[in-house]
Amino acid sequence: MLRCSWSACLLLASGVLTVSLAARAEDAPEPREAPRYESIRYLEDWSDPSLRPGDDPFDRVKYLPLGAQAWLSLGGQHRLRYEFTDGLDGPLPESVLFSRNLLHLDAHVGPARAFLQVGGHYALGAPARDEPPGSDLFDVQQAFLEWRSAPRKVRFVARVGRQELALGSTRWVSTRDGTNVRQAFDLARLTVTGEGWSVEGFGGVVPRLQRGVLDDAPSARNRFWGVYATVEVLPRKRLSFDAFYLGRDRPSVTYGEVEGREVRHMLGVRLFGQTEGGFEYIGHALAQAGTVGGARILAWGLAGGLWQRLPFAPLRLGVRGDALSGDGRADDGRVSTFHAWFPNQTFFSALPLIYPSNLYEVHPLVQWELDAVTLEGGCVFFFRQSVNDAVYTPPGDVLVPPAASDARYTGAQLSLSLGYRVTRHVMFNLEYSHVVAGPALRAVNLQDVDFLGTWTTFTY
């Protein structure tokens, strides 16, 4: 049973009050045809002043002319997130309040661009969360230079510097928006886009996150690179195809009794599309190879989903599933544990308990969408793909050691979520999750878990 303290209730009430006050502050009508705010802020296009008639006071800083073909755009985002978890870390519940504050400056001069985003991330209430990715006092979130060119209907975009990166469905490489500190990379990146296709290649390193001020330095020994291509096979989004290669070099990792430097390569394909009748589909097939210490890597993964929009109600029914390999034997000189380096950790729920490694999972869900309100309910059933491998938790740590249990069934996670877009600038979210511990979790004395999260986001 979820036990919510008076302080937790007050914080929930304050979140609702924040939404009300922000809504009242926005009595002016929304501008017509204004660009929408993107999750990755540098993807927004504010280059056309006619799209901002001036009804929204925040639009006045989205296009500031500096001269011929030169302009400046300013923006930011502030998120207040409260989490209450009972049953995960012991007899005492965890209550934590997160604050994320991002400001950015976007300068354009002809085909050149400079983008800078800084952030302050704070955590109150749980000492274990007062470090990255829960807390980072002040640092550069993104800072890059960009050059654009578009000869003969083909557009080239080159970026160098720290930047966020989301590939495909964000299943394997994402911005990690659910955590307080988002994921960014120090990359050189080239994107080429044509009619119905795009290809991008990148290479660089993963910054080392630290809690202090301006101390998130590039980590030269933690490298990441890849190529990602998308082709629209059939028009009107009926069928598209992705093919990608990703590689990562990490200085030290551990899988059971195997430890050492890891160089891992992943090849993948993705098919996705939708029909005019409201049927949507997506499927991934993945293979991983490489070395860990003196052991070879050979892992595989399958993932997908099916959805159907109902014609008589604003409902969307679906089911998602994963099959990701685990290690069959600890002493055979081979590592078969699939590892997702930068996954969308809220793919299953706002409570990221299980990491996408060594698992079978099936996730039936239903979504209800009506104007500014979205409701979703679902239940994920987790199983180990190999009972000789561990159950993993983010960011890939062992939750249940292989020797602790020979049970395949891990547990089930029920979640209910609400999203309410109060205004163009304000978004309110609420989610409740309950984890029913299966035999694998109970083998290490993990019991049922209750989670309540609420967050209010103000974007401009």
CSV table of C-alpha atoms in Angstrom, one decimal:
chain,number,residue,atom,x,y,z
A,1,MET,CA,0.0,0.0,0.0
A,2,LEU,CA,1.3,3.4,-0.9
A,3,ARG,CA,2.0,5.6,2.2
A,4,CYS,CA,2.2,9.2,1.2
A,5,SER,CA,3.5,11.6,3.9
A,6,TRP,CA,2.1,15.1,4.6
A,7,SER,CA,5.1,16.6,2.9
A,8,ALA,CA,4.5,14.5,-0.2
A,9,CYS,CA,0.9,15.6,-0.3
A,10,LEU,CA,1.9,19.2,0.0
A,11,LEU,CA,4.4,18.9,-2.8
A,12,LEU,CA,1.8,17.3,-5.0
A,13,ALA,CA,-0.6,20.1,-4.2
A,14,SER,CA,2.1,22.7,-5.0
A,15,GLY,CA,2.6,21.1,-8.4
A,16,VAL,CA,-1.1,21.5,-9.2
A,17,LEU,CA,-1.0,25.1,-7.9
A,18,THR,CA,2.0,25.8,-10.1
A,19,VAL,CA,0.0,24.7,-13.1
A,20,SER,CA,-2.9,26.9,-12.2
A,21,LEU,CA,-0.8,30.0,-11.6
A,22,ALA,CA,1.1,29.5,-14.9
A,23,ALA,CA,-2.2,29.0,-16.8
A,24,ARG,CA,-3.5,32.3,-15.4
A,25,ALA,CA,-0.4,34.1,-16.4
A,26,GLU,CA,-1.1,33.1,-20.0
A,27,ASP,CA,-4.5,34.7,-20.6
A,28,ALA,CA,-3.3,36.0,-24.0
A,29,PRO,CA,-4.4,33.9,-26.9
A,30,GLU,CA,-1.9,31.6,-28.5
A,31,PRO,CA,-0.2,32.7,-31.7
A,32,ARG,CA,-1.4,31.2,-34.9
A,33,GLU,CA,0.8,28.7,-36.7
A,34,ALA,CA,3.6,29.2,-34.2
A,35,PRO,CA,6.3,26.5,-34.2
A,36,ARG,CA,5.9,23.9,-31.5
A,37,TYR,CA,8.5,23.4,-28.8
A,38,GLU,CA,10.6,20.3,-29.4
A,39,SER,CA,12.1,17.9,-26.9
A,40,ILE,CA,15.5,18.6,-28.4
A,41,ARG,CA,15.4,22.4,-28.5
A,42,TYR,CA,17.9,22.9,-31.4
A,43,LEU,CA,15.4,21.2,-33.7
A,44,GLU,CA,13.0,24.1,-33.5
A,45,ASP,CA,12.8,26.5,-36.5
A,46,TRP,CA,12.0,30.1,-35.6
A,47,SER,CA,13.5,31.6,-38.8
A,48,ASP,CA,10.2,33.0,-40.1
A,49,PRO,CA,9.0,36.1,-38.1
A,50,SER,CA,5.6,36.0,-39.8
A,51,LEU,CA,4.7,32.9,-37.7
A,52,ARG,CA,4.8,35.0,-34.5
A,53,PRO,CA,2.1,37.7,-34.6
A,54,GLY,CA,3.1,38.8,-31.1
A,55,ASP,CA,0.1,37.6,-29.0
A,56,ASP,CA,2.4,35.5,-26.9
A,57,PRO,CA,5.0,37.5,-25.0
A,58,PHE,CA,7.5,34.7,-25.0
A,59,ASP,CA,7.6,34.7,-28.8
A,60,ARG,CA,9.2,38.2,-28.7
A,61,VAL,CA,12.6,36.5,-27.8
A,62,LYS,CA,12.3,33.7,-30.4
A,63,TYR,CA,13.4,35.9,-33.3
A,64,LEU,CA,15.7,38.9,-32.5
A,65,PRO,CA,17.1,40.3,-35.8
A,66,LEU,CA,20.8,41.3,-35.6
A,67,GLY,CA,21.4,42.3,-39.2
A,68,ALA,CA,21.3,40.9,-42.7
A,69,GLN,CA,20.8,37.1,-42.4
A,70,ALA,CA,21.6,37.3,-38.7
A,71,TRP,CA,19.3,36.6,-35.9
A,72,LEU,CA,19.1,35.4,-32.3
A,73,SER,CA,16.7,33.1,-30.5
A,74,LEU,CA,16.4,32.7,-26.7
A,75,GLY,CA,14.5,30.0,-24.7
A,76,GLY,CA,14.4,27.8,-21.7
A,77,GLN,CA,12.6,25.1,-19.8
A,78,HIS,CA,12.0,24.6,-16.1
A,79,ARG,CA,10.7,21.3,-14.7
A,80,LEU,CA,9.7,20.4,-11.1
A,81,ARG,CA,9.4,16.7,-10.5
A,82,TYR,CA,8.4,14.8,-7.4
A,83,GLU,CA,8.9,11.1,-6.9
A,84,PHE,CA,7.8,8.9,-4.0
A,85,THR,CA,8.9,5.2,-4.0
A,86,ASP,CA,8.0,2.7,-1.4
A,87,GLY,CA,9.5,-0.8,-1.1
A,88,LEU,CA,12.5,-0.5,-3.4
A,89,ASP,CA,15.4,0.4,-1.1
A,90,GLY,CA,14.2,-1.0,2.2
A,91,PRO,CA,11.7,-0.2,5.0
A,92,LEU,CA,11.9,3.6,4.6
A,93,PRO,CA,10.2,5.1,1.6
A,94,GLU,CA,12.1,7.5,-0.7
A,95,SER,CA,10.8,10.9,-1.2
A,96,VAL,CA,12.7,13.2,-3.6
A,97,LEU,CA,12.1,16.5,-5.3
A,98,PHE,CA,14.0,17.3,-8.6
A,99,SER,CA,14.4,20.7,-10.2
A,100,ARG,CA,15.7,21.0,-13.7
A,101,ASN,CA,16.4,24.4,-15.2
A,102,LEU,CA,17.7,24.9,-18.8
A,103,LEU,CA,18.4,28.1,-20.7
A,104,HIS,CA,19.6,28.3,-24.3
A,105,LEU,CA,20.8,30.8,-26.9
A,106,ASP,CA,20.6,30.1,-30.6
A,107,ALA,CA,22.6,32.4,-32.9
A,108,HIS,CA,22.3,32.3,-36.7
A,109,VAL,CA,24.5,34.1,-39.3
A,110,GLY,CA,23.7,32.9,-42.8
A,111,PRO,CA,24.4,29.2,-43.0
A,112,ALA,CA,26.3,29.2,-39.8
A,113,ARG,CA,24.9,28.7,-36.3
A,114,ALA,CA,26.0,28.6,-32.7
A,115,PHE,CA,23.9,26.9,-30.1
A,116,LEU,CA,24.5,27.1,-26.3
A,117,GLN,CA,22.4,25.5,-23.5
A,118,VAL,CA,23.3,25.6,-19.9
A,119,GLY,CA,21.5,23.8,-17.0
A,120,GLY,CA,21.2,23.6,-13.3
A,121,HIS,CA,19.8,20.3,-11.9
A,122,TYR,CA,19.0,19.8,-8.2
A,123,ALA,CA,17.7,17.0,-6.0
A,124,LEU,CA,16.2,17.4,-2.5
A,125,GLY,CA,15.2,14.7,-0.1
A,126,ALA,CA,17.3,11.6,-1.0
A,127,PRO,CA,21.1,11.8,-0.6
A,128,ALA,CA,21.7,8.9,-3.0
A,129,ARG,CA,20.0,10.9,-5.7
A,130,ASP,CA,22.0,14.1,-5.1
A,131,GLU,CA,24.5,13.2,-7.8
A,132,PRO,CA,24.4,12.6,-11.6
A,133,PRO,CA,22.1,11.9,-13.2
A,134,GLY,CA,19.9,13.2,-10.3
A,135,SER,CA,21.9,16.3,-9.6
A,136,ASP,CA,24.4,18.5,-11.5
A,137,LEU,CA,24.8,22.0,-10.0
A,138,PHE,CA,25.6,24.0,-13.1
A,139,ASP,CA,27.1,22.9,-16.4
A,140,VAL,CA,27.0,23.1,-20.2
A,141,GLN,CA,24.2,20.8,-21.5
A,142,GLN,CA,24.8,21.6,-25.2
A,143,ALA,CA,27.3,23.8,-27.1
A,144,PHE,CA,28.0,23.3,-30.7
A,145,LEU,CA,28.7,25.0,-34.0
A,146,GLU,CA,26.7,24.1,-37.1
A,147,TRP,CA,27.0,24.7,-40.8
A,148,ARG,CA,24.1,24.1,-43.3
A,149,SER,CA,24.2,23.8,-47.1
A,150,ALA,CA,21.4,22.7,-49.5
A,151,PRO,CA,22.7,22.2,-53.1
A,152,ARG,CA,20.3,20.4,-55.6
A,153,LYS,CA,17.6,19.4,-53.2
A,154,VAL,CA,20.0,17.7,-50.8
A,155,ARG,CA,20.6,19.3,-47.4
A,156,PHE,CA,23.9,18.9,-45.5
A,157,VAL,CA,24.1,19.7,-41.8
A,158,ALA,CA,27.4,19.5,-40.0
A,159,ARG,CA,27.7,19.9,-36.2
A,160,VAL,CA,30.7,19.9,-33.9
A,161,GLY,CA,30.4,20.0,-30.1
A,162,ARG,CA,28.3,18.9,-27.2
A,163,GLN,CA,24.8,17.9,-28.4
A,164,GLU,CA,21.8,15.8,-27.6
A,165,LEU,CA,21.1,12.8,-29.9
A,166,ALA,CA,18.0,10.7,-30.4
A,167,LEU,CA,18.0,8.0,-33.0
A,168,GLY,CA,14.9,6.4,-34.6
A,169,SER,CA,12.3,5.5,-32.0
A,170,THR,CA,14.8,6.4,-29.2
A,171,ARG,CA,14.7,2.8,-28.0
A,172,TRP,CA,18.5,2.5,-28.0
A,173,VAL,CA,19.9,6.0,-28.2
A,174,SER,CA,17.8,8.7,-26.4
A,175,THR,CA,18.0,12.0,-24.5
A,176,ARG,CA,17.1,10.2,-21.2
A,177,ASP,CA,14.5,12.9,-20.5
A,178,GLY,CA,13.0,10.9,-17.6
A,179,THR,CA,16.1,11.5,-15.4
A,180,ASN,CA,16.9,14.9,-14.1
A,181,VAL,CA,20.1,15.3,-16.2
A,182,ARG,CA,19.6,14.5,-19.8
A,183,GLN,CA,22.1,12.6,-21.9
A,184,ALA,CA,24.4,14.5,-24.2
A,185,PHE,CA,27.5,13.6,-26.3
A,186,ASP,CA,30.6,15.4,-27.5
A,187,LEU,CA,30.4,14.7,-31.3
A,188,ALA,CA,31.4,15.6,-34.8
A,189,ARG,CA,28.3,14.8,-36.8
A,190,LEU,CA,27.1,15.1,-40.4
A,191,THR,CA,23.5,14.7,-41.6
A,192,VAL,CA,22.6,14.4,-45.2
A,193,THR,CA,18.9,14.6,-46.1
A,194,GLY,CA,17.1,14.1,-49.5
A,195,GLU,CA,13.6,13.5,-50.6
A,196,GLY,CA,12.4,10.5,-48.6
A,197,TRP,CA,15.8,9.6,-47.1
A,198,SER,CA,18.4,10.7,-44.7
A,199,VAL,CA,21.8,9.5,-43.5
A,200,GLU,CA,23.9,10.6,-40.6
A,201,GLY,CA,27.3,9.7,-39.3
A,202,PHE,CA,28.9,10.7,-36.0
A,203,GLY,CA,31.8,10.0,-33.8
A,204,GLY,CA,33.0,11.3,-30.4
A,205,VAL,CA,33.0,10.7,-26.7
A,206,VAL,CA,30.5,10.5,-23.8
A,207,PRO,CA,31.0,13.3,-21.2
A,208,ARG,CA,31.8,12.3,-17.7
A,209,LEU,CA,29.0,13.7,-15.5
A,210,GLN,CA,30.1,15.3,-12.1
A,211,ARG,CA,28.0,17.1,-9.6
A,212,GLY,CA,29.9,20.3,-9.4
A,213,VAL,CA,30.1,23.5,-11.5
A,214,LEU,CA,31.3,23.4,-15.1
A,215,ASP,CA,33.1,20.1,-14.6
A,216,ASP,CA,31.4,17.7,-17.1
A,217,ALA,CA,34.5,17.2,-19.2
A,218,PRO,CA,34.8,14.9,-22.2
A,219,SER,CA,36.0,11.4,-21.4
A,220,ALA,CA,38.5,10.4,-24.1
A,221,ARG,CA,38.3,6.7,-23.1
A,222,ASN,CA,34.6,6.5,-23.4
A,223,ARG,CA,34.0,6.6,-27.2
A,224,PHE,CA,30.8,6.4,-29.2
A,225,TRP,CA,30.3,6.4,-33.0
A,226,GLY,CA,27.8,5.3,-35.6
A,227,VAL,CA,25.9,5.6,-38.9
A,228,TYR,CA,22.1,5.8,-39.1
A,229,ALA,CA,20.1,5.8,-42.4
A,230,THR,CA,16.3,6.1,-43.0
A,231,VAL,CA,14.5,5.5,-46.2
A,232,GLU,CA,10.8,6.1,-46.9
A,233,VAL,CA,9.8,3.0,-48.9
A,234,LEU,CA,6.1,3.8,-49.4
A,235,PRO,CA,4.6,7.3,-49.2
A,236,ARG,CA,2.3,8.7,-46.6
A,237,LYS,CA,4.3,6.9,-43.8
A,238,ARG,CA,3.0,3.5,-44.9
A,239,LEU,CA,6.4,1.9,-44.8
A,240,SER,CA,9.8,3.2,-43.8
A,241,PHE,CA,13.1,1.4,-43.2
A,242,ASP,CA,16.1,2.2,-40.9
A,243,ALA,CA,19.5,0.6,-41.0
A,244,PHE,CA,22.2,1.5,-38.5
A,245,TYR,CA,25.6,0.6,-37.1
A,246,LEU,CA,26.6,1.8,-33.6
A,247,GLY,CA,29.9,1.3,-31.8
A,248,ARG,CA,31.2,2.0,-28.3
A,249,ASP,CA,34.5,1.7,-26.5
A,250,ARG,CA,34.4,1.6,-22.7
A,251,PRO,CA,37.5,1.4,-20.5
A,252,SER,CA,36.1,-1.1,-17.9
A,253,VAL,CA,32.9,-3.2,-17.6
A,254,THR,CA,31.9,-6.3,-15.8
A,255,TYR,CA,29.6,-9.2,-16.9
A,256,GLY,CA,29.6,-11.9,-14.3
A,257,GLU,CA,33.2,-13.3,-14.1
A,258,VAL,CA,34.3,-11.3,-17.2
A,259,GLU,CA,35.9,-7.9,-16.7
A,260,GLY,CA,37.9,-5.5,-18.8
A,261,ARG,CA,37.8,-3.1,-21.7
A,262,GLU,CA,34.7,-3.4,-23.9
A,263,VAL,CA,34.6,-2.7,-27.6
A,264,ARG,CA,31.0,-3.5,-28.7
A,265,HIS,CA,29.4,-3.1,-32.2
A,266,MET,CA,25.7,-3.2,-32.9
A,267,LEU,CA,24.0,-3.7,-36.3
A,268,GLY,CA,20.3,-3.1,-36.5
A,269,VAL,CA,17.3,-2.6,-38.8
A,270,ARG,CA,13.9,-1.1,-38.1
A,271,LEU,CA,10.7,-1.4,-40.1
A,272,PHE,CA,7.8,0.9,-39.2
A,273,GLY,CA,4.7,2.5,-40.7
A,274,GLN,CA,1.0,2.9,-40.5
A,275,THR,CA,-2.1,2.3,-42.6
A,276,GLU,CA,-5.0,4.6,-43.5
A,277,GLY,CA,-7.1,2.4,-41.2
A,278,GLY,CA,-5.2,3.5,-38.1
A,279,PHE,CA,-3.0,0.4,-37.8
A,280,GLU,CA,0.7,1.1,-36.8
A,281,TYR,CA,3.6,-1.2,-36.5
A,282,ILE,CA,7.3,-1.2,-35.7
A,283,GLY,CA,10.0,-3.9,-35.5
A,284,HIS,CA,13.7,-4.1,-34.7
A,285,ALA,CA,16.3,-6.8,-35.3
A,286,LEU,CA,19.7,-6.3,-33.7
A,287,ALA,CA,23.0,-8.1,-33.5
A,288,GLN,CA,26.0,-7.2,-31.3
A,289,ALA,CA,29.6,-8.4,-31.5
A,290,GLY,CA,33.0,-7.4,-30.1
A,291,THR,CA,35.2,-8.1,-27.1
A,292,VAL,CA,35.2,-7.7,-23.3
A,293,GLY,CA,38.7,-8.4,-21.9
A,294,GLY,CA,39.6,-11.7,-23.5
A,295,ALA,CA,36.0,-12.8,-24.1
A,296,ARG,CA,34.1,-12.5,-27.4
A,297,ILE,CA,30.7,-10.7,-27.6
A,298,LEU,CA,27.9,-12.3,-29.5
A,299,ALA,CA,24.4,-11.0,-28.6
A,300,TRP,CA,21.1,-10.4,-30.3
A,301,GLY,CA,17.8,-8.6,-29.8
A,302,LEU,CA,14.3,-8.4,-31.3
A,303,ALA,CA,11.8,-5.7,-30.4
A,304,GLY,CA,8.5,-4.4,-31.8
A,305,GLY,CA,5.0,-3.1,-31.3
A,306,LEU,CA,1.6,-3.1,-32.8
A,307,TRP,CA,-1.1,-0.4,-32.3
A,308,GLN,CA,-4.6,0.1,-33.6
A,309,ARG,CA,-6.6,3.4,-33.4
A,310,LEU,CA,-10.3,2.8,-33.0
A,311,PRO,CA,-12.6,4.6,-35.4
A,312,PHE,CA,-15.4,5.1,-32.9
A,313,ALA,CA,-13.4,6.4,-29.9
A,314,PRO,CA,-10.2,8.4,-29.2
A,315,LEU,CA,-8.5,5.1,-28.1
A,316,ARG,CA,-5.3,3.5,-29.2
A,317,LEU,CA,-4.8,-0.2,-28.3
A,318,GLY,CA,-1.4,-1.8,-28.5
A,319,VAL,CA,1.2,-4.3,-27.4
A,320,ARG,CA,5.0,-4.0,-27.3
A,321,GLY,CA,7.5,-6.7,-26.8
A,322,ASP,CA,11.3,-7.4,-26.5
A,323,ALA,CA,13.5,-10.4,-26.7
A,324,LEU,CA,17.1,-9.5,-25.7
A,325,SER,CA,19.7,-12.1,-25.2
A,326,GLY,CA,21.4,-13.1,-22.0
A,327,ASP,CA,24.6,-15.1,-21.2
A,328,GLY,CA,24.1,-18.8,-21.2
A,329,ARG,CA,27.4,-19.9,-19.6
A,330,ALA,CA,29.8,-17.9,-17.4
A,331,ASP,CA,32.9,-19.9,-18.4
A,332,ASP,CA,32.7,-20.4,-22.1
A,333,GLY,CA,34.8,-17.3,-23.2
A,334,ARG,CA,31.8,-15.6,-24.7
A,335,VAL,CA,29.5,-12.8,-23.5
A,336,SER,CA,26.0,-13.0,-24.8
A,337,THR,CA,24.4,-10.3,-22.7
A,338,PHE,CA,22.7,-7.7,-24.9
A,339,HIS,CA,23.5,-4.2,-23.7
A,340,ALA,CA,21.6,-1.1,-24.7
A,341,TRP,CA,23.9,1.8,-24.1
A,342,PHE,CA,21.6,4.9,-24.0
A,343,PRO,CA,18.1,3.6,-23.9
A,344,ASN,CA,14.9,5.5,-23.3
A,345,GLN,CA,14.7,4.5,-19.6
A,346,THR,CA,11.1,5.4,-19.3
A,347,PHE,CA,10.1,3.1,-22.1
A,348,PHE,CA,8.4,0.8,-19.7
A,349,SER,CA,7.3,3.3,-17.0
A,350,ALA,CA,8.4,6.4,-15.2
A,351,LEU,CA,9.9,4.0,-12.7
A,352,PRO,CA,12.9,2.5,-14.6
A,353,LEU,CA,13.4,-0.7,-12.5
A,354,ILE,CA,14.4,-3.2,-15.2
A,355,TYR,CA,17.1,-2.5,-17.8
A,356,PRO,CA,16.7,-3.9,-21.3
A,357,SER,CA,19.3,-6.7,-21.1
A,358,ASN,CA,18.6,-10.5,-20.8
A,359,LEU,CA,14.9,-10.3,-20.9
A,360,TYR,CA,11.7,-11.3,-22.5
A,361,GLU,CA,8.9,-8.8,-22.0
A,362,VAL,CA,5.4,-8.2,-23.2
A,363,HIS,CA,3.6,-4.9,-22.7
A,364,PRO,CA,-0.1,-4.6,-23.5
A,365,LEU,CA,-1.4,-1.0,-23.2
A,366,VAL,CA,-4.2,1.3,-24.0
A,367,GLN,CA,-4.1,5.1,-24.7
A,368,TRP,CA,-6.9,7.6,-24.6
A,369,GLU,CA,-6.3,10.9,-26.3
A,370,LEU,CA,-8.7,13.8,-26.3
A,371,ASP,CA,-7.6,17.4,-27.0
A,372,ALA,CA,-5.0,18.3,-24.4
A,373,VAL,CA,-5.4,15.2,-22.2
A,374,THR,CA,-3.7,11.8,-22.6
A,375,LEU,CA,-4.3,8.8,-20.4
A,376,GLU,CA,-2.4,5.5,-20.7
A,377,GLY,CA,-2.6,2.3,-18.8
A,378,GLY,CA,-0.5,-0.9,-19.3
A,379,CYS,CA,1.2,-3.8,-17.6
A,380,VAL,CA,4.7,-5.1,-18.5
A,381,PHE,CA,5.5,-8.8,-17.8
A,382,PHE,CA,9.3,-9.4,-17.4
A,383,PHE,CA,11.1,-12.7,-17.8
A,384,ARG,CA,14.8,-13.5,-18.0
A,385,GLN,CA,15.9,-14.7,-21.4
A,386,SER,CA,18.6,-16.8,-19.8
A,387,VAL,CA,18.3,-18.0,-16.2
A,388,ASN,CA,22.1,-18.2,-16.0
A,389,ASP,CA,22.4,-14.4,-16.4
A,390,ALA,CA,21.4,-11.6,-14.1
A,391,VAL,CA,18.4,-9.3,-13.9
A,392,TYR,CA,19.7,-5.8,-14.7
A,393,THR,CA,18.7,-2.4,-13.5
A,394,PRO,CA,19.7,1.0,-15.0
A,395,PRO,CA,22.3,1.9,-16.0
A,396,GLY,CA,23.1,-1.8,-16.5
A,397,ASP,CA,23.9,-2.8,-12.9
A,398,VAL,CA,23.1,-6.2,-11.5
A,399,LEU,CA,19.7,-6.3,-9.7
A,400,VAL,CA,19.5,-10.0,-9.2
A,401,PRO,CA,22.8,-12.0,-9.5
A,402,PRO,CA,22.6,-15.2,-11.7
A,403,ALA,CA,23.3,-17.5,-8.7
A,404,ALA,CA,20.5,-16.0,-6.6
A,405,SER,CA,17.7,-17.6,-8.4
A,406,ASP,CA,16.9,-20.0,-11.3
A,407,ALA,CA,13.5,-18.5,-11.8
A,408,ARG,CA,12.7,-17.1,-15.3
A,409,TYR,CA,9.8,-14.9,-14.2
A,410,THR,CA,11.0,-11.6,-12.8
A,411,GLY,CA,7.8,-9.7,-12.1
A,412,ALA,CA,5.1,-7.5,-13.5
A,413,GLN,CA,4.9,-3.7,-13.6
A,414,LEU,CA,1.5,-2.0,-13.8
A,415,SER,CA,1.4,1.7,-14.7
A,416,LEU,CA,-1.2,4.4,-15.1
A,417,SER,CA,-0.3,7.8,-16.5
A,418,LEU,CA,-1.9,11.2,-17.1
A,419,GLY,CA,-0.6,14.0,-19.4
A,420,TYR,CA,-2.4,17.3,-19.5
A,421,ARG,CA,-1.2,20.1,-21.8
A,422,VAL,CA,-2.5,23.1,-19.8
A,423,THR,CA,-1.3,25.7,-22.3
A,424,ARG,CA,1.2,25.9,-25.1
A,425,HIS,CA,3.9,26.4,-22.4
A,426,VAL,CA,2.8,24.3,-19.5
A,427,MET,CA,2.6,20.5,-19.3
A,428,PHE,CA,1.5,18.5,-16.3
A,429,ASN,CA,2.2,14.8,-15.9
A,430,LEU,CA,1.2,12.2,-13.2
A,431,GLU,CA,2.1,8.5,-13.1
A,432,TYR,CA,1.5,5.7,-10.7
A,433,SER,CA,3.3,2.3,-11.0
A,434,HIS,CA,3.1,-0.9,-9.0
A,435,VAL,CA,5.6,-3.6,-9.3
A,436,VAL,CA,4.5,-7.1,-8.4
A,437,ALA,CA,7.7,-8.9,-7.5
A,438,GLY,CA,8.1,-12.3,-9.1
A,439,PRO,CA,10.3,-15.3,-7.9
A,440,ALA,CA,13.5,-13.8,-9.3
A,441,LEU,CA,13.1,-10.5,-7.4
A,442,ARG,CA,11.9,-12.2,-4.2
A,443,ALA,CA,15.0,-14.4,-4.2
A,444,VAL,CA,17.1,-11.3,-3.2
A,445,ASN,CA,14.4,-10.0,-0.8
A,446,LEU,CA,12.9,-7.4,-3.1
A,447,GLN,CA,9.3,-6.9,-2.4
A,448,ASP,CA,6.4,-5.2,-4.2
A,449,VAL,CA,7.2,-1.6,-5.1
A,450,ASP,CA,4.9,1.5,-5.3
A,451,PHE,CA,5.9,4.6,-7.2
A,452,LEU,CA,4.1,7.9,-7.6
A,453,GLY,CA,5.6,10.6,-9.8
A,454,THR,CA,4.3,14.1,-10.8
A,455,TRP,CA,6.1,16.7,-12.8
A,456,THR,CA,5.2,20.1,-14.1
A,457,THR,CA,7.2,21.5,-17.1
A,458,PHE,CA,7.2,25.1,-18.3
A,459,THR,CA,8.8,25.7,-21.7
A,460,TYR,CA,9.4,28.9,-23.6
